[in-house]
PDB file of C-alpha atoms and ligand atoms in Angstrom:
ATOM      1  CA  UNK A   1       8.256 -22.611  -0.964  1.00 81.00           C
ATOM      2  CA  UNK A   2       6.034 -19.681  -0.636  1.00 94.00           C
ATOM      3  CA  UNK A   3       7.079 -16.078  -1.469  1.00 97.00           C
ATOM      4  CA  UNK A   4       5.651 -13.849   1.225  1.00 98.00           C
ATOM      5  CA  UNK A   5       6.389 -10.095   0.596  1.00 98.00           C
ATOM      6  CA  UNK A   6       5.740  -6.903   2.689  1.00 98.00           C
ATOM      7  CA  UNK A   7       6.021  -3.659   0.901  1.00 98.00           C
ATOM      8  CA  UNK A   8       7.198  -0.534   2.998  1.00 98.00           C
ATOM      9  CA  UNK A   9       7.348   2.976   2.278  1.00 97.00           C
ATOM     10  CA  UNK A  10       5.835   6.131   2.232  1.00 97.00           C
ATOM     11  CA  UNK A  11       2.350   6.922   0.858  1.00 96.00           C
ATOM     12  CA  UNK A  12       2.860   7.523  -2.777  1.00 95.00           C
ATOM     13  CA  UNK A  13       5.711   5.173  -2.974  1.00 97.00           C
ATOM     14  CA  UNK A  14       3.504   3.343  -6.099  1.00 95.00           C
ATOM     15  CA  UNK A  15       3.458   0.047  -3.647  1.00 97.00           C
ATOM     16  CA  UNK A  16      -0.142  -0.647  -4.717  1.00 94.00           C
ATOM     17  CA  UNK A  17       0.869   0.568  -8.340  1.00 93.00           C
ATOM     18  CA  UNK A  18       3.409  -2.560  -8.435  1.00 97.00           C
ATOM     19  CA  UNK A  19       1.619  -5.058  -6.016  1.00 97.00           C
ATOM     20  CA  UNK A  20      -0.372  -5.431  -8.935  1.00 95.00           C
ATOM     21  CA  UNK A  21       2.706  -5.769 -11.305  1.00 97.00           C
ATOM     22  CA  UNK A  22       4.101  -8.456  -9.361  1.00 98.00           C
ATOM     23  CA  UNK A  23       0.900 -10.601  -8.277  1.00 98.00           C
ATOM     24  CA  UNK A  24       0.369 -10.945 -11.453  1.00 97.00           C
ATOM     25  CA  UNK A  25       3.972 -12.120 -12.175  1.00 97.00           C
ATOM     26  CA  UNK A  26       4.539 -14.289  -9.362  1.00 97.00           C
ATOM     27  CA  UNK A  27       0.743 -16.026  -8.705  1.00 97.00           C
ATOM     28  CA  UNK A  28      -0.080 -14.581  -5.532  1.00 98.00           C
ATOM     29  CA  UNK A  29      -2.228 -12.193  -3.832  1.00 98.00           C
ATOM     30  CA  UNK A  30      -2.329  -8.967  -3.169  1.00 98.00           C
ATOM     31  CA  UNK A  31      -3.535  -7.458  -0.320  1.00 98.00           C
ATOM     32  CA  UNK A  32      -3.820  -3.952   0.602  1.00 97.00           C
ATOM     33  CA  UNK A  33      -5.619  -2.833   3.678  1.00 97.00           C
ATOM     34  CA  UNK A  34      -5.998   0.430   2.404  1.00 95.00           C
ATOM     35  CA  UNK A  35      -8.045  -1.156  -0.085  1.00 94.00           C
ATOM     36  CA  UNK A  36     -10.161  -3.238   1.905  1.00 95.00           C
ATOM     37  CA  UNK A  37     -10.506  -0.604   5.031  1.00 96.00           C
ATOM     38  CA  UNK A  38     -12.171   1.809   1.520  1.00 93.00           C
ATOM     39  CA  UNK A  39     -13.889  -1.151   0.068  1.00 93.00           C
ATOM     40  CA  UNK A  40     -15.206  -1.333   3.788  1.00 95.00           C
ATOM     41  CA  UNK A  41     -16.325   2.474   3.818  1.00 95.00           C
ATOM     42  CA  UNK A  42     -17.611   2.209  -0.039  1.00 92.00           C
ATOM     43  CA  UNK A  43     -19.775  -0.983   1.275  1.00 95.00           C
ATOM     44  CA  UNK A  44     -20.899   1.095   4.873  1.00 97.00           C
ATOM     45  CA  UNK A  45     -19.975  -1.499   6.902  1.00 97.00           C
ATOM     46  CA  UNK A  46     -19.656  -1.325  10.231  1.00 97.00           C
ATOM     47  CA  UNK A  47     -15.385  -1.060   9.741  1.00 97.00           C
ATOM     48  CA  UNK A  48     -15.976   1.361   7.369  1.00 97.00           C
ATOM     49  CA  UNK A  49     -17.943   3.688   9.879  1.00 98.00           C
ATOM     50  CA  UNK A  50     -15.413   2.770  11.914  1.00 97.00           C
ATOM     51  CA  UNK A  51     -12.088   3.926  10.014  1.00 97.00           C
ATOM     52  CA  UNK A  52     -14.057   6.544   7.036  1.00 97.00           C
ATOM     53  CA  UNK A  53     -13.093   9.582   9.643  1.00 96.00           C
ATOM     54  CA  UNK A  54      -9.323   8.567  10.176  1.00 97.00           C
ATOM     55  CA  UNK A  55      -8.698   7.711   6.891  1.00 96.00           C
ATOM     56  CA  UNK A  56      -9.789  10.879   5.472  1.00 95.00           C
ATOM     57  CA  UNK A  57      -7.619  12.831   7.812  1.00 95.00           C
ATOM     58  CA  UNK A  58      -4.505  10.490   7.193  1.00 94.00           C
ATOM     59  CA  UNK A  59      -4.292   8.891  10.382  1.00 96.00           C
ATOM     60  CA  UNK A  60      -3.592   5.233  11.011  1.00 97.00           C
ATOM     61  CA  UNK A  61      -6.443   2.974  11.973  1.00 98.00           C
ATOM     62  CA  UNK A  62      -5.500   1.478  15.495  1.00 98.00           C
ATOM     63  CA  UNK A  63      -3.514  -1.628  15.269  1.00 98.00           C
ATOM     64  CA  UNK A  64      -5.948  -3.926  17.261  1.00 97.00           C
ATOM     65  CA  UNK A  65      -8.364  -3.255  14.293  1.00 98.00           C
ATOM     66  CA  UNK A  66      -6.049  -3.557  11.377  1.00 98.00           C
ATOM     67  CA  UNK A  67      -4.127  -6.715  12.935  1.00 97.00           C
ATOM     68  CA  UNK A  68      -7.454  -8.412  13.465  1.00 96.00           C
ATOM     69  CA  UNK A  69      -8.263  -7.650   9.649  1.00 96.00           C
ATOM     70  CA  UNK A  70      -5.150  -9.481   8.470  1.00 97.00           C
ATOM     71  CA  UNK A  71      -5.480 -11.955  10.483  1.00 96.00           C
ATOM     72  CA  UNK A  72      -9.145 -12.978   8.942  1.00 96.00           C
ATOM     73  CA  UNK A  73      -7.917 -12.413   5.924  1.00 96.00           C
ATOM     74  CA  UNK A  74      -4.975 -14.720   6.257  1.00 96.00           C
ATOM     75  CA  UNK A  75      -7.858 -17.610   6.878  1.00 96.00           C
ATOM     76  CA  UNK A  76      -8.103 -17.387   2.973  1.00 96.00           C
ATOM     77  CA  UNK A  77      -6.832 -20.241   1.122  1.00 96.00           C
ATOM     78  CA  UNK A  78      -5.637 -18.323  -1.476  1.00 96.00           C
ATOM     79  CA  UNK A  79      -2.152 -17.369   0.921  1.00 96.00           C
ATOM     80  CA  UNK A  80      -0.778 -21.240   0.701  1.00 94.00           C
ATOM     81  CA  UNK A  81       1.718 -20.262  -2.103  1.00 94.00           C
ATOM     82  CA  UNK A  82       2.499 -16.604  -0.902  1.00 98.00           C
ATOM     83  CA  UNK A  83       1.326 -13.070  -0.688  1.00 98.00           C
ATOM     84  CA  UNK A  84       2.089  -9.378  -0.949  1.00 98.00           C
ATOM     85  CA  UNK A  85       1.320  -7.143   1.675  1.00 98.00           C
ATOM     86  CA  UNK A  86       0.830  -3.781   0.184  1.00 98.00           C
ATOM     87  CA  UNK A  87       0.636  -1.231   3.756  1.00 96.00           C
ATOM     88  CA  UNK A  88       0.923  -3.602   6.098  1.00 98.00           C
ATOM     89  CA  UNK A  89       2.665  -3.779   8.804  1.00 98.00           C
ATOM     90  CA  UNK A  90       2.692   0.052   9.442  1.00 97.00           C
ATOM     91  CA  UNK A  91       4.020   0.145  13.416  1.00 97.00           C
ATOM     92  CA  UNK A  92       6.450  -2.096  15.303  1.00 96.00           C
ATOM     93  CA  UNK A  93       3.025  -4.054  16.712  1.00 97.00           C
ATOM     94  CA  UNK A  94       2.117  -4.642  13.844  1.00 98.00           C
ATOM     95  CA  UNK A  95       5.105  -5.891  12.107  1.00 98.00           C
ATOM     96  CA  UNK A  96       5.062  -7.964  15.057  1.00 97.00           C
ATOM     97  CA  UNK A  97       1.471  -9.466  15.034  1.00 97.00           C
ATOM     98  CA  UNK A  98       1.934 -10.399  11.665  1.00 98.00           C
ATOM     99  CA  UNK A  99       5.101 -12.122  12.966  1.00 97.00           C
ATOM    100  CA  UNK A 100       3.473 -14.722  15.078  1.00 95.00           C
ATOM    101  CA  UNK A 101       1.383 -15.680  12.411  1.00 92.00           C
ATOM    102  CA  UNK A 102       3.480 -16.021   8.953  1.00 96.00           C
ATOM    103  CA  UNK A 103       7.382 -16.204   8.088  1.00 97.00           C
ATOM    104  CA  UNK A 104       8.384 -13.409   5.661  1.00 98.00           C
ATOM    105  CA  UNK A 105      10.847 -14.046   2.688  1.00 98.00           C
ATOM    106  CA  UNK A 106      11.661 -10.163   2.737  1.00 98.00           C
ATOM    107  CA  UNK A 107      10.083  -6.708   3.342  1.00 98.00           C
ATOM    108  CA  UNK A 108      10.370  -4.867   0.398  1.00 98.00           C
ATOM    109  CA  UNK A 109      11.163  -1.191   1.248  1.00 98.00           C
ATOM    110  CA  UNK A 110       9.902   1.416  -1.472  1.00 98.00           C
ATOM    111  CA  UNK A 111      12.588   4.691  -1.546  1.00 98.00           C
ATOM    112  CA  UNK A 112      11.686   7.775  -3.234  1.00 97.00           C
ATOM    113  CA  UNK A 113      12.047  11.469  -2.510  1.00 95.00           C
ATOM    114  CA  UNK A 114       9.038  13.504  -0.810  1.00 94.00           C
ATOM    115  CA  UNK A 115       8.724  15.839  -3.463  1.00 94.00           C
ATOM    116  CA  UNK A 116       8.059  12.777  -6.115  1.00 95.00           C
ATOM    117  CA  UNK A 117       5.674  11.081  -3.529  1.00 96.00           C
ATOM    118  CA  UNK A 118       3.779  14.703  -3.580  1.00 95.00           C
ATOM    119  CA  UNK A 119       3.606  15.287  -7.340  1.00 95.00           C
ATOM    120  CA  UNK A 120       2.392  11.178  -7.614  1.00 95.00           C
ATOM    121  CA  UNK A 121      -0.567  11.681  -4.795  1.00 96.00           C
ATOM    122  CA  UNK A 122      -1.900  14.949  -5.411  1.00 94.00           C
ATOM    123  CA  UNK A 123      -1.863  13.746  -9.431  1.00 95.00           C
ATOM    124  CA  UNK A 124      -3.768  10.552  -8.805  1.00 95.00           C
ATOM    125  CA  UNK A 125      -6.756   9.395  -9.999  1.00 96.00           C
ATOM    126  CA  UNK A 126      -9.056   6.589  -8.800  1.00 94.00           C
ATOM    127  CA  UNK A 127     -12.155   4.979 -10.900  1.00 95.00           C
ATOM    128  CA  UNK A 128     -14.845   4.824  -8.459  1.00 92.00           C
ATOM    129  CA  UNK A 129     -16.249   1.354 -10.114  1.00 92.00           C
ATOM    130  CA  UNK A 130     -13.406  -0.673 -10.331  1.00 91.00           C
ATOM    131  CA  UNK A 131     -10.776   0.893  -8.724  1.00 89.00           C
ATOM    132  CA  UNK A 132      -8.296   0.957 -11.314  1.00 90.00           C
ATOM    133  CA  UNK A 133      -5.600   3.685 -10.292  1.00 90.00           C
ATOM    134  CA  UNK A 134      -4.364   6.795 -12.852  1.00 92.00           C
ATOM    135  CA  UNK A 135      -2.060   9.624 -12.971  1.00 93.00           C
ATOM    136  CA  UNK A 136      -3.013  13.101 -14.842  1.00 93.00           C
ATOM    137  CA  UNK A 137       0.432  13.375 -16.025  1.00 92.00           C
ATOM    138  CA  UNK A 138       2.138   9.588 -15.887  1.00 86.00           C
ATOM    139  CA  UNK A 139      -1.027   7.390 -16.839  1.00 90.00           C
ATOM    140  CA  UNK A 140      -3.861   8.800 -18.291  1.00 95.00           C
ATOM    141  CA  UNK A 141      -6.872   7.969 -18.944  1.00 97.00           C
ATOM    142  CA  UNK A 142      -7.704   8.038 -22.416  1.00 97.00           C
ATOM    143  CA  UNK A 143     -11.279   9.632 -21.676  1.00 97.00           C
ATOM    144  CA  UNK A 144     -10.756  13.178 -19.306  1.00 95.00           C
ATOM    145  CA  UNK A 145     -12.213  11.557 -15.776  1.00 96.00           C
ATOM    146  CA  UNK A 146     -13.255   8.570 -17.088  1.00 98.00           C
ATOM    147  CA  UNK A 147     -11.711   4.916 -16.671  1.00 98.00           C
ATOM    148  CA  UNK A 148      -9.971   3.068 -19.770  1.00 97.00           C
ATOM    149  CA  UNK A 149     -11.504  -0.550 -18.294  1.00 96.00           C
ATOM    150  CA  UNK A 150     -14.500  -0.024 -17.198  1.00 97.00           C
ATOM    151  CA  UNK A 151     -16.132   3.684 -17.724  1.00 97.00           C
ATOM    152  CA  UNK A 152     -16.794   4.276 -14.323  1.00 97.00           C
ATOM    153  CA  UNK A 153     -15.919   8.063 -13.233  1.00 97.00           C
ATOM    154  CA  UNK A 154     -12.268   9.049 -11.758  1.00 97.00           C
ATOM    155  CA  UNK A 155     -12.161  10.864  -8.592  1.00 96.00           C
ATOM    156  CA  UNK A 156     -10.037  11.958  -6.246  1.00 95.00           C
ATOM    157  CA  UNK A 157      -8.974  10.462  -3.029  1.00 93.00           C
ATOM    158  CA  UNK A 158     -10.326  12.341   0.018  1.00 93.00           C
ATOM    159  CA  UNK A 159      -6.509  11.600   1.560  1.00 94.00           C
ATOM    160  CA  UNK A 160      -4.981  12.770  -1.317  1.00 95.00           C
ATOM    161  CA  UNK A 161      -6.138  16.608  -0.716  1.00 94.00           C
ATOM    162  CA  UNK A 162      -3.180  18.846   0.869  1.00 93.00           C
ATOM    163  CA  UNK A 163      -3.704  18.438   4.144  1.00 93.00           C
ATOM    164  CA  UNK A 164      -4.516  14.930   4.506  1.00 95.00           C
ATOM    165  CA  UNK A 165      -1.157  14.679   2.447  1.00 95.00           C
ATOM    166  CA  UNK A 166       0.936  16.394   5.068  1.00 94.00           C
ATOM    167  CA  UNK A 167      -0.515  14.212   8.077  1.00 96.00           C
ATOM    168  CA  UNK A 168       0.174  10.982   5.949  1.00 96.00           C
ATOM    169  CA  UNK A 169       3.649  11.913   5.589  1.00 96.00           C
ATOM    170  CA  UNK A 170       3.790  13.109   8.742  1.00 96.00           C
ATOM    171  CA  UNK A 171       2.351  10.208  10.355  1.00 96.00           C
ATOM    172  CA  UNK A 172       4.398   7.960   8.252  1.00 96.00           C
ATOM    173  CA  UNK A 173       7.912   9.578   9.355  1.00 95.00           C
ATOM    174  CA  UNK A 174       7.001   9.146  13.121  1.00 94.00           C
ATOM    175  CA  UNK A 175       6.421   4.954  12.724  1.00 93.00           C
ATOM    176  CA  UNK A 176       8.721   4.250   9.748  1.00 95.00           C
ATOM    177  CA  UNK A 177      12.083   4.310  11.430  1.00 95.00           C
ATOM    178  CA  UNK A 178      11.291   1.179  14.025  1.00 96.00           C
ATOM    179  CA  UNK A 179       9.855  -0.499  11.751  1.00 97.00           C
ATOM    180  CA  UNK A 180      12.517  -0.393   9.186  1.00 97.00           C
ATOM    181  CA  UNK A 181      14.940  -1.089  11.819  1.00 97.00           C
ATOM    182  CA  UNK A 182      13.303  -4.184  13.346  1.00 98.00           C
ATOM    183  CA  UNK A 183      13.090  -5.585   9.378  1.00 98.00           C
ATOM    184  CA  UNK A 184      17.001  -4.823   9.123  1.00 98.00           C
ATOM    185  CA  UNK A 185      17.887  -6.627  11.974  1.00 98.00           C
ATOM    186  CA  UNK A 186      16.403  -9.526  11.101  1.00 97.00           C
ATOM    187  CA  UNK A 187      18.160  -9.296   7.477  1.00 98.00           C
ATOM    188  CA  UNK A 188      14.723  -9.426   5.579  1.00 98.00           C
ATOM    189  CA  UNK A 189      14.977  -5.591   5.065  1.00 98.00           C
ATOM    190  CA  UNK A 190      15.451  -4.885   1.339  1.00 98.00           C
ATOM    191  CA  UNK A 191      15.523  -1.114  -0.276  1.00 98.00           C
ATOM    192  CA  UNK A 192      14.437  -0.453  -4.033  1.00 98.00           C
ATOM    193  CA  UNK A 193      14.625   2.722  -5.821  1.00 98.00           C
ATOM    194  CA  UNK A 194      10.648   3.636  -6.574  1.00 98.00           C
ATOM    195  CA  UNK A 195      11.682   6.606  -8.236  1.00 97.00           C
ATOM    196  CA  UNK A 196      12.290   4.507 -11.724  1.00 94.00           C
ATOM    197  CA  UNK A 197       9.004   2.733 -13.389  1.00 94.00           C
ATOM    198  CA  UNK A 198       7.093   0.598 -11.690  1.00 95.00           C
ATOM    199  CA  UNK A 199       8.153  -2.273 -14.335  1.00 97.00           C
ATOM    200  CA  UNK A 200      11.850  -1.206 -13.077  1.00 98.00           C
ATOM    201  CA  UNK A 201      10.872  -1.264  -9.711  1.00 98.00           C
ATOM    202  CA  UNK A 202       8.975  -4.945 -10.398  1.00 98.00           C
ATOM    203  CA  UNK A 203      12.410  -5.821 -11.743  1.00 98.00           C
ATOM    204  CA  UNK A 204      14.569  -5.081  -8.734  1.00 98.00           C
ATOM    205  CA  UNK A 205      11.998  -7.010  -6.687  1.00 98.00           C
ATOM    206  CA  UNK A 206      12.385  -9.747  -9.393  1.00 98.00           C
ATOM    207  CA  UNK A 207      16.053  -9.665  -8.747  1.00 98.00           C
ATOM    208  CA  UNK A 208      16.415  -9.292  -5.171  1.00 96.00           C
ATOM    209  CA  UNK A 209      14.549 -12.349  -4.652  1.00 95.00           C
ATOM    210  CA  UNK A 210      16.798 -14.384  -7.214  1.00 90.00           C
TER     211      UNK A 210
HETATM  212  P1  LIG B 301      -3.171   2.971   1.671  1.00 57.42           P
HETATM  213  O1  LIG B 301      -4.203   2.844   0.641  1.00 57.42           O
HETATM  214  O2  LIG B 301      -2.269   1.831   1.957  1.00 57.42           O
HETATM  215  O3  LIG B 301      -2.343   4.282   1.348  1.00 57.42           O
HETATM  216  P2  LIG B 301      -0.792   4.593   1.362  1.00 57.42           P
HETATM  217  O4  LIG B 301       0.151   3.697   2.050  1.00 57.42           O
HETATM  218  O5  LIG B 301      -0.818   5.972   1.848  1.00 57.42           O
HETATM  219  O6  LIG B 301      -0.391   4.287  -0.023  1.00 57.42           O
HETATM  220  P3  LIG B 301      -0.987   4.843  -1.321  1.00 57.42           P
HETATM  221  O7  LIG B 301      -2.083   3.961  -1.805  1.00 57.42           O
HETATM  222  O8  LIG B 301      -1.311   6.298  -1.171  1.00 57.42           O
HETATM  223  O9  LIG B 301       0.288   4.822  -2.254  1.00 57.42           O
HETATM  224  P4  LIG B 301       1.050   3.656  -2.995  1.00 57.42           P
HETATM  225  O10 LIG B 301       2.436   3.575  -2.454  1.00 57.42           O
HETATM  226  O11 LIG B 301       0.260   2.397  -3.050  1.00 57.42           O
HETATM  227  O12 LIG B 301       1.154   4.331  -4.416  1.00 57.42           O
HETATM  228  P5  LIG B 301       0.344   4.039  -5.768  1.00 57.42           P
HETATM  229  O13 LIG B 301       0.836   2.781  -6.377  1.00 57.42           O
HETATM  230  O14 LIG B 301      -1.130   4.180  -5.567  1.00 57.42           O
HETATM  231  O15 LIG B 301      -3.820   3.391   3.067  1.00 57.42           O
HETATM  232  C1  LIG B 301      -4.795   4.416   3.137  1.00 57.42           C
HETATM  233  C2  LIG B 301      -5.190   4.643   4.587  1.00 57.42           C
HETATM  234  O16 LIG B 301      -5.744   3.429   5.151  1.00 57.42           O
HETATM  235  C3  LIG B 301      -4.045   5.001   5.551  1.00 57.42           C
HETATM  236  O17 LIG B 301      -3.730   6.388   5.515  1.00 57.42           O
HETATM  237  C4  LIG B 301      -4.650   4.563   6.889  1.00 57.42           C
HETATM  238  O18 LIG B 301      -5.611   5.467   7.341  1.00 57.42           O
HETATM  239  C5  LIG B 301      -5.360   3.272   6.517  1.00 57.42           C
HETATM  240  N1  LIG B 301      -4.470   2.105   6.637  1.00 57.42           N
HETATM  241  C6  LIG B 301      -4.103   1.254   5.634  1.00 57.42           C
HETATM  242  N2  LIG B 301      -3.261   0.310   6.089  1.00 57.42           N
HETATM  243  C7  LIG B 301      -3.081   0.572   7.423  1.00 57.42           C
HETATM  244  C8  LIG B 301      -2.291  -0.035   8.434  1.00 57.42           C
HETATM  245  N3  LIG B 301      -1.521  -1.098   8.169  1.00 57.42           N
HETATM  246  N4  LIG B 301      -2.335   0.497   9.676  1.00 57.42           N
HETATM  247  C9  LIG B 301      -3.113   1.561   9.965  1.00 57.42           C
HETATM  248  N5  LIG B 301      -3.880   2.199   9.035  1.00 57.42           N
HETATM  249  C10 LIG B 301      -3.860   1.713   7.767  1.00 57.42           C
HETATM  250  O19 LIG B 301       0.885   5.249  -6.648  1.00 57.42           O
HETATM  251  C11 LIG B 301       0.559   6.599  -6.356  1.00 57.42           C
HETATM  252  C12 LIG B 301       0.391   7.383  -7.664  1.00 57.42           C
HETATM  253  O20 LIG B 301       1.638   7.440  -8.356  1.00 57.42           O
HETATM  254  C13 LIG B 301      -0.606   6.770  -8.651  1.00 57.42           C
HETATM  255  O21 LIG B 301      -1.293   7.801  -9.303  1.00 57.42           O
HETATM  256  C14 LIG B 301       0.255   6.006  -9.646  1.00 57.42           C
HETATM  257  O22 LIG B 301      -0.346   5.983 -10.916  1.00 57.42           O
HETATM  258  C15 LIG B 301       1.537   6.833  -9.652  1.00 57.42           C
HETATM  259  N6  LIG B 301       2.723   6.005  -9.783  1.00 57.42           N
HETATM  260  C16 LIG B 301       2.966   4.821  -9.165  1.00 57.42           C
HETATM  261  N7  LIG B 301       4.161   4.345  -9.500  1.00 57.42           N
HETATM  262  C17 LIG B 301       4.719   5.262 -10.341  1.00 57.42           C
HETATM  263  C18 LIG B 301       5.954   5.329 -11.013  1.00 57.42           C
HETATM  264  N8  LIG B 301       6.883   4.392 -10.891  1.00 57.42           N
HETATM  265  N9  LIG B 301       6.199   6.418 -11.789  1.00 57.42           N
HETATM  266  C19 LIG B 301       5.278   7.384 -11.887  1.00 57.42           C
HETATM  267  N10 LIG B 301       4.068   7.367 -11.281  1.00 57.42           N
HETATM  268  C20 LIG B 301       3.787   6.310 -10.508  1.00 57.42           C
END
């Protein structure tokens, strides 16, 4: 049987941080629309001059554009044994879009306090080759600015500035509480502490799906 994951939560949560964790550990993909709307702006498609603006402020793309995204990428072969979705669904739509497509095993729900979330984004690094994520004070590099794997140069996320910050959380608050709510209902809603490490964290997703 597959293993199809969501993972929920706020910006910050460290849901990409231990997407990776667990892909690795359970053999299936990862997929992060964050990742491929800025893999999308890096490249200059026409998404990314689509989305570069909204991201950047810490809006959410519209759904039509993101549920159309997933849906391609769902055509992948790579999805037959599973898959976690790492900021997707974000809105009630789109929990529901991805609904008539694929039948989740659970939705993963990331819980941590606002202040942590704050101290993790504003702290964050991001190579700019590879796209490995740091942290100046919980995983740094072993260079100043420059990336352990590769050598390409850190920088910092134009949404993880102040004010972009305060949108994202903002933005996040005003679409979280339907979603959660529709996931709960249907049982598949499960809650982790992400304030312990995200090898703890991988643990309790270990766990929770037995
Ligand atoms: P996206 O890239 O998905 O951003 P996000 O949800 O805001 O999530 P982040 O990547 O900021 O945080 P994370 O929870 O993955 O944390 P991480 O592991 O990196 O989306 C970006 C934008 O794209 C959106 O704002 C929107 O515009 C658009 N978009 C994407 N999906 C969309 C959708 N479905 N609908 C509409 N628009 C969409 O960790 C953060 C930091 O903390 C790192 O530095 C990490 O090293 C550190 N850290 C992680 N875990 C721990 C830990 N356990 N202890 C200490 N430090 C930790």
């Amino acid at each position: 049987m597959s293993t199809n994951l969501v993972f929920l939560g706020p910006p910050g949560a460290g849901k990409g941080t231990v997407a990776a964790l667990a892909a690795q550990k359970l053999k299936i993909p990862h997929i992060s629309t964050g990742d491929i709307f800025r893999a999308n702006v890096k490249n200059k498609t026409e998404l990314g001059r689509q989305v570069e603006s909204i991201m950047a402020k810490g809006e959410y793309v519209p759904d039509e554009v993101t549920n159309a995204l997933v849906k391609e990428r769902f055509k992948e072969p790579d999805i037959a044994h599973g898959y976690i979705l790492d900021g997707f669904p974000r809105t009630l739509a789109q929990a529901k879009a991805l609904e008539a497509f694929s039948v989740l095993t659970a939705a993963v729900n990331f819980q941590i306090n606002e202040n942590e979330v704050i101290r993790r984004l504003s702290g964050r690094r991001i190579c700019s080759a590879c796209g490995a994520g740091y942290h100046m004070e919980n995983m740094r590099p072993k260079t100043e600015g420059v990336c352990d794997k590769c050598g390409g140069s850190l920088y910092l996320r134009e949404d993880d500035k102040p004010e972009a910050i305060k949108t994202r959380l903002k933005v996040y608050h005003e679409s979280a509480a339907p979603l959660l709510n529709y996931y709960a209902e249907k049982n598949l809603l499960k809650n982790i502490n992400a304030e312990s490490s995200p090898e703890e964290a991988l643990q309790q997703i270990l766990d929770l799906l037995g």
